[in-house]
Structure formats: C-alpha cells, structure tokens
C-alpha cells in the first residue's frame, strides 16, 4: 500500500536537509528558496525504505507565513515526519503544525530531533525528552543530516510507523487534489497531487472540479516514472491534453465524474483550538484548496461552513479553519447539505444514521454523498425517498383541508413540489382534473338543499325577469350545477329562461343580421333593464358583439349549429 509522509516543523529546523539526506533529492528547487535558504512551496521526493517499500515524501515550508501551504501539503498524507531542532526545541510552528496534523487526523509519524552534530549530548537529550512529551506515542529519533548519524534509525522508525497506518478511504472513487500544475512541451498540461482514493490510468475520463470540466488522461507518472495505472496513496503526475494550464489551479480536484459533490456549504463537526465565534469569517482548507467562508454555528459542536466559492469534499474529510493562525478544524458530516441549520440532523449524521435524517422527500441520488448503498427504513417513490411518517402527515393535512373544502367544489389544489407527481399516487385520494378529492366526493349544499330548491322554483316562476340575489352561497351552488345564470348587478335568471332568451336573440340575428335593445325587449317579453343585462351577458359569453346601439353575432355563434 503506497503511503505518503509529510514533513512538519518550525522554520529552519532542518526538514529539507533531512529529506535530502533520506532521499538524495533537494526539494528546495525554486531560485528564491535557494537564495533565501528557506522552503516556500511544497517539495516532493520518493523515499525507499530498507524493506523496499516506497514512500512519497512531501516537504513543507515552516515559515509562519506559509502555514497555508503546509496545510495543502499535509492534507492527504498518511504519516508525519516532525523535525525539531535539537538546539532550539519546540517553537510556534512546531506546535501549530502538530495541531494541524491532529485536526487532519494524521496520527502516525516520527519525530526527528535534528542537527545533533551542532550541540552537546545533554542538549540533544533535553530535546528528545521534550519531543516525547510533545508527541506521545511517536518514536523520537535524534539525527544529523550533515553527518548521517541516526538516519538508519529514522528509516526504521518510519517503517514501523507505516505498518500502523490504515487507509480507509482507498476504496472510494477516484479523487486527487491538485497541488501543482505546469506545462510540459509535448505533453500539454501536467498536474500533480496525492491520489486520495481510486486509481488513474491512461485514457481515463476524469472531471476537474469544481468547474465540472471533463478531461481525458494521456499519461500517468509516479515519481517521474511512467505507469499504466497509479494507485491510491501515490504521488501522481497526470498529463491532461486539451486543457490550458490557466484553467487549473492548486485546490482543484480531479475526480471520477459525478462521484463527488461540489458545494458552497459543508456541515461539519467542529474541533476548536480556540473558541470560534458565531459567524466568524475564516479561511477554510479542504484538500489542497483554500476558500474564504463563514462559520455558522449549529449547537455547541457543529457548524455549517458557508463558502464564497464551491469546493469538492466527501463525508469524513477533515477541514482546517484558519484566521491569522489555525483556530480549529472539522470533520465533514455532509459535503452538500441543505441551507438550513439543523442540529438534530447533524447529530444523526454524526452517528451515521442517515435514514433517520430523511423526512420530507429527498432525491435518492443526493444521498450517495452521505451514504453507501440504499437508504433503509424509508419510503421510495420514483427518484424520491421520504419517511412513512412524512407521507402520513401529508395525507392527514390534505384530508383536513378536503374535509373543510367548499361543499360546492369539495376539492383542493394538490401540492406542486417536484415530488408531487411521484408521491400523490400513493395517497388515498381521487384526482379529477387539476384537483384532489376524497374518493367519490360530490358537490352538495348539505342542509341548505331545500333553500336551493326553493330558490330554483322562484327563478323558474320569474321566467325572463331577472331576480336580485343576496345569498352568495346558494347562487354559486346553483350556478356551478348549471341551474342558474348570473347577470350583472347581482341579478340572476333561471337556466331555462336564459336559454329561451338566447334562442330568441339568435333567431332574430340570423334573420335580420342584428338586434337592438328595443327589439330584443319586445321579442323576449321582458323589461328594458333585464333585456340590457341579458344582452351584456350574451356579449360576455362571446355570442354577440356590440356595434353602436345594435348587436351582431360573433363568428363563433354564426357557425354554431345548435340554436
Ligand atoms: N549542523 C547542521 N545544520 C543543519 C542540519 N540540517 C540543516 N541544517 C541547517 O539548517 C538550515 C535550515 O535547514 P532546512 O533543512 O532548510 O530547514 P527547513 O526546516 O527545511 O526550513 P524551512 O523549510 O524554511 O522551514 C540549513 O541551511 C542548514 O544550515 C544538520 O543536520 N546539521
Ligand atoms: Mg525546508
């Protein structure tokens, strides 16, 4: 199993010299690094142990201004190699780097007490004791990069530490956070990074996230050697023809397409080195990326990180939170959470009880980032999953609405959410047109049926004389059941009388091509006001059109074969 070891330690404590003594490679390759004698960017070198196992070394800078670079180098490593200058002992970045390693969950490693050739044995002994207290459980090895003393012991200690590493995420889909990108003549753009999980081979189609850009891999190298396929835990250089170098940057991820979400939000379990105030604005380090964000606290132990730009993450990832210094970190509970803060949900996610977090419908597809396999104990409909309790609540709420519905039309408008089409068929209601009804529900007036019948009789007696109606409920009921026609000014007329009047109007128009108010009044045998109301209703019904003081049939009415 290929493993990566990352250096750590205060500036000038001998990390780069130690890496060179162990691997033969000077990782301070930038001119500025050579001129100033400090590391600025990340360096990489292969380290072969005595038993033949190959480790990849990531050398990080110790300068306090480059801690963010150290974080980018330390994410994804399996082991640490902490350098403590024998003469100086632990200094601020010794502590800060150690805290970062802990927050990243990097538990295994070795402490090298460096430059022992430059101090007396008592000083070395003091530094060794201090280091043992500082990092309980880790082997502490005094070394000199200058004389080579202690290097064999250091290799042996690294081998033992490597034995203890358990890589848990290796089985996941391919993910590599880019730490460098450059152009190589003849190869196009090349990116490097530690392969966190999965594998990468020639010809693979991968996705550059968060941009979502598909790329095809042309060749893969592990420590400058071509390989057919790189495995998780290895330091990998991938050439990606067809993409410009400026389209890629440290922090981008190369992933199996669709296997990881990108999100502006991360729900995390917080770990604080110092109290993080609510709504603190910090830098959030995820993989090799660094993004500004706000820490929205949820309860005592959780937070939602709201980021200014999208990041790629997975459940269980560690993140680092920094202001001027490192303030804390977190473990990702949900890499693409909903916006609202929900402490109960976070507790369930922490326990791994994913199904219990599901209440209202969620797309099953969206759960794969917090869940391996299918959710259990939930109801499924189409692409949705939701709780049995939720459907019961929905059905109950709709039933209450239906029971209180207008008796004239005892239906309700169903929910219009995107899950509706899949969920509504599960409910015990009838769908008629665009509305839902209790099975077999009919329009009725209940106890007022007799009143309605009396009104209907009164209307029939009135014939073509319009009746003023005050009772809106009865009016709507008779209208909706086709027994009454509403005229203007609160007047109405029986359905039969309306039809008669309409036929009178139609035959006159067909005979004479038009009708006047006076003529219609005489033919229908009604008063002037009622004739006027009826003609206006014919206009509204699209039968007639007013031309001066006359009316003519609209074309639709002319064509109509019925009387
Ligand atoms: N005497 C002695 N000096 C050493 C040894 N290792 C490193 N040094 C000295 O310490 C200086 C810094 O060493 P580096 O390895 O560059 O230190 P570093 O930890 O990589 O520093 P940064 O990357 O800038 O944090 C070197 O330039 C040497 O002068 C050693 O084993 N013995
Ligand atoms: Mg260095």
PDB file of C-alpha atoms in Angstrom, residues 76 91 230 243 280 285 382 457 459 491:
ATOM      1  CA  UNK A  76      -3.851  13.557   2.223  1.00  0.00           C
ATOM      2  CA  UNK A  91       8.832  26.587  18.600  1.00  0.00           C
ATOM      3  CA  UNK A 230      -1.467   4.845 -10.374  1.00  0.00           C
ATOM      4  CA  UNK A 243      -6.884  21.830 -21.107  1.00  0.00           C
ATOM      5  CA  UNK A 280     -16.553  34.061  12.203  1.00  0.00           C
ATOM      6  CA  UNK A 285      -8.935  24.488   3.833  1.00  0.00           C
ATOM      7  CA  UNK A 382     -39.666   7.348  -8.288  1.00  0.00           C
ATOM      8  CA  UNK A 457     -88.531  27.310  -8.162  1.00  0.00           C
ATOM      9  CA  UNK A 459     -86.360  31.627 -10.552  1.00  0.00           C
ATOM     10  CA  UNK A 491     -79.120  39.696 -10.761  1.00  0.00           C
TER      11      UNK A 491
END
